[in-house]
Amino acid sequence: MQKLQQIFKVEEVEKKDNLLEILSDKYCRTIVESILDVPKSVMEISHETKIPISTVYRRIQMLHDNKLLHVSGQITEDKKKLFLYKSKIKGIHSRYDDGKVDVELILNDN
C-alpha cells in the first residue's frame, strides 16, 4: 500500500528565500539526508557525513530556526544532555515561473 505524501505550500516570501538558501547549501542537504529516517546527535552526523562538527552545529541551527527539525533529548549515563535531530522534511520542490517563486515542502513520515 502506497502512502500519500503530505505537501505543505510555503506562502511567505522570507520563508521561501530561507528554504531556497537551505536547498542550495550542500551541507544542509547532506545533513537532512543523514537524519531522514533515524534521529542522530551532532557527533553522529559529523562522523557519518565527514562534515566538521562546527559546520554541523551551524547548519543544525539554521535548519532548526526554519522549523525543519524534530528535536528530542536524552540524558546519557554520565548525566549529560544529548540532543537528537530528525528531519521534518523529505524534500523541497521549488519552481520559478514568470517571475513567481513557488516552494513546497514534502513532509517526512515521523
mmCIF file of C-alpha atoms in Angstrom:
data_model
loop_
_atom_site.group_PDB
_atom_site.id
_atom_site.type_symbol
_atom_site.label_atom_id
_atom_site.label_comp_id
_atom_site.label_asym_id
_atom_site.label_seq_id
_atom_site.Cartn_x
_atom_site.Cartn_y
_atom_site.Cartn_z
ATOM 1 C CA MET A 1 0.000 0.000 0.000
ATOM 2 C CA GLN A 2 1.425 3.347 -1.062
ATOM 3 C CA LYS A 3 1.398 6.268 1.399
ATOM 4 C CA LEU A 4 0.227 9.686 0.292
ATOM 5 C CA GLN A 5 2.851 12.392 0.513
ATOM 6 C CA GLN A 6 1.984 15.289 2.736
ATOM 7 C CA ILE A 7 2.853 18.531 0.999
ATOM 8 C CA PHE A 8 2.936 21.986 2.579
ATOM 9 C CA LYS A 9 2.921 25.036 0.309
ATOM 10 C CA VAL A 10 5.015 27.934 1.618
ATOM 11 C CA GLU A 11 3.398 31.351 1.163
ATOM 12 C CA GLU A 12 5.697 33.801 2.991
ATOM 13 C CA VAL A 13 8.386 35.357 0.771
ATOM 14 C CA GLU A 14 11.050 35.429 3.524
ATOM 15 C CA LYS A 15 10.408 31.769 4.379
ATOM 16 C CA LYS A 16 10.699 30.856 0.679
ATOM 17 C CA ASP A 17 14.028 32.676 0.463
ATOM 18 C CA ASN A 18 15.339 30.888 3.569
ATOM 19 C CA LEU A 19 14.275 27.488 2.233
ATOM 20 C CA LEU A 20 15.901 28.141 -1.142
ATOM 21 C CA GLU A 21 19.113 29.108 0.678
ATOM 22 C CA ILE A 22 18.961 25.823 2.613
ATOM 23 C CA LEU A 23 18.287 23.891 -0.586
ATOM 24 C CA SER A 24 21.350 25.453 -2.221
ATOM 25 C CA ASP A 25 23.643 24.565 0.711
ATOM 26 C CA LYS A 26 25.374 21.186 0.203
ATOM 27 C CA TYR A 27 25.966 20.737 3.938
ATOM 28 C CA CYS A 28 22.284 21.303 4.777
ATOM 29 C CA ARG A 29 21.249 18.813 2.096
ATOM 30 C CA THR A 30 23.737 16.228 3.375
ATOM 31 C CA ILE A 31 22.611 16.682 6.982
ATOM 32 C CA VAL A 32 18.921 16.382 6.075
ATOM 33 C CA GLU A 33 19.682 13.206 4.125
ATOM 34 C CA SER A 34 21.559 11.809 7.143
ATOM 35 C CA ILE A 35 18.639 12.378 9.518
ATOM 36 C CA LEU A 36 15.703 11.409 7.298
ATOM 37 C CA ASP A 37 14.946 8.098 8.974
ATOM 38 C CA VAL A 38 16.776 7.974 12.292
ATOM 39 C CA PRO A 39 17.358 10.756 14.848
ATOM 40 C CA LYS A 40 21.056 11.454 15.352
ATOM 41 C CA SER A 41 23.300 13.603 17.512
ATOM 42 C CA VAL A 42 25.589 16.265 16.092
ATOM 43 C CA MET A 43 28.561 13.973 16.744
ATOM 44 C CA GLU A 44 26.921 11.096 14.846
ATOM 45 C CA ILE A 45 26.039 13.386 11.932
ATOM 46 C CA SER A 46 29.565 14.780 11.790
ATOM 47 C CA HIS A 47 31.151 11.326 11.930
ATOM 48 C CA GLU A 48 28.822 9.842 9.300
ATOM 49 C CA THR A 49 28.978 12.734 6.837
ATOM 50 C CA LYS A 50 32.582 13.837 7.433
ATOM 51 C CA ILE A 51 31.340 17.424 7.881
ATOM 52 C CA PRO A 52 33.294 19.342 10.561
ATOM 53 C CA ILE A 53 31.404 19.455 13.841
ATOM 54 C CA SER A 54 31.324 23.282 13.941
ATOM 55 C CA THR A 55 29.723 23.300 10.477
ATOM 56 C CA VAL A 56 27.156 20.689 11.573
ATOM 57 C CA TYR A 57 26.239 22.852 14.590
ATOM 58 C CA ARG A 58 25.772 25.950 12.394
ATOM 59 C CA ARG A 59 23.647 24.096 9.821
ATOM 60 C CA ILE A 60 21.576 22.362 12.527
ATOM 61 C CA GLN A 61 20.847 25.820 13.953
ATOM 62 C CA MET A 62 19.813 27.064 10.502
ATOM 63 C CA LEU A 63 17.529 24.046 9.974
ATOM 64 C CA HIS A 64 16.107 24.420 13.496
ATOM 65 C CA ASP A 65 15.443 28.160 13.036
ATOM 66 C CA ASN A 66 13.429 27.291 9.914
ATOM 67 C CA LYS A 67 11.434 24.634 11.795
ATOM 68 C CA LEU A 68 12.740 21.771 9.662
ATOM 69 C CA LEU A 69 13.859 19.529 12.548
ATOM 70 C CA HIS A 70 12.294 17.405 15.254
ATOM 71 C CA VAL A 71 14.486 17.725 18.335
ATOM 72 C CA SER A 72 14.454 15.156 21.104
ATOM 73 C CA GLY A 73 16.773 14.659 24.005
ATOM 74 C CA GLN A 74 18.048 12.160 26.449
ATOM 75 C CA ILE A 75 20.343 12.066 29.453
ATOM 76 C CA THR A 76 23.479 9.973 28.994
ATOM 77 C CA GLU A 77 24.914 7.627 31.614
ATOM 78 C CA ASP A 78 27.322 10.365 32.691
ATOM 79 C CA LYS A 79 24.351 12.754 33.214
ATOM 80 C CA LYS A 80 24.959 14.886 30.126
ATOM 81 C CA LYS A 81 22.182 16.134 27.859
ATOM 82 C CA LEU A 82 22.230 14.670 24.375
ATOM 83 C CA PHE A 83 20.066 16.191 21.661
ATOM 84 C CA LEU A 84 18.929 14.118 18.696
ATOM 85 C CA TYR A 85 17.762 15.632 15.411
ATOM 86 C CA LYS A 86 15.438 14.218 12.775
ATOM 87 C CA SER A 87 14.311 15.909 9.572
ATOM 88 C CA LYS A 88 10.692 17.049 9.352
ATOM 89 C CA ILE A 89 11.037 17.192 5.576
ATOM 90 C CA LYS A 90 11.733 14.595 2.947
ATOM 91 C CA GLY A 91 12.130 17.103 0.139
ATOM 92 C CA ILE A 92 11.657 20.618 -1.168
ATOM 93 C CA HIS A 93 10.064 21.401 -4.507
ATOM 94 C CA SER A 94 10.761 24.824 -5.954
ATOM 95 C CA ARG A 95 9.679 26.407 -9.178
ATOM 96 C CA TYR A 96 10.375 29.745 -10.791
ATOM 97 C CA ASP A 97 7.883 30.724 -13.461
ATOM 98 C CA ASP A 98 7.227 34.145 -14.978
ATOM 99 C CA GLY A 99 8.723 35.997 -12.016
ATOM 100 C CA LYS A 100 6.888 33.943 -9.391
ATOM 101 C CA VAL A 101 8.587 31.537 -6.974
ATOM 102 C CA ASP A 102 6.673 28.531 -5.613
ATOM 103 C CA VAL A 103 8.101 26.420 -2.798
ATOM 104 C CA GLU A 104 6.550 23.278 -1.366
ATOM 105 C CA LEU A 105 7.804 21.079 1.453
ATOM 106 C CA ILE A 106 7.336 17.323 1.248
ATOM 107 C CA LEU A 107 6.889 16.292 4.858
ATOM 108 C CA ASN A 108 8.738 13.339 6.338
ATOM 109 C CA ASP A 109 6.761 10.478 7.881
ATOM 110 C CA ASN A 110 7.587 10.777 11.574
#
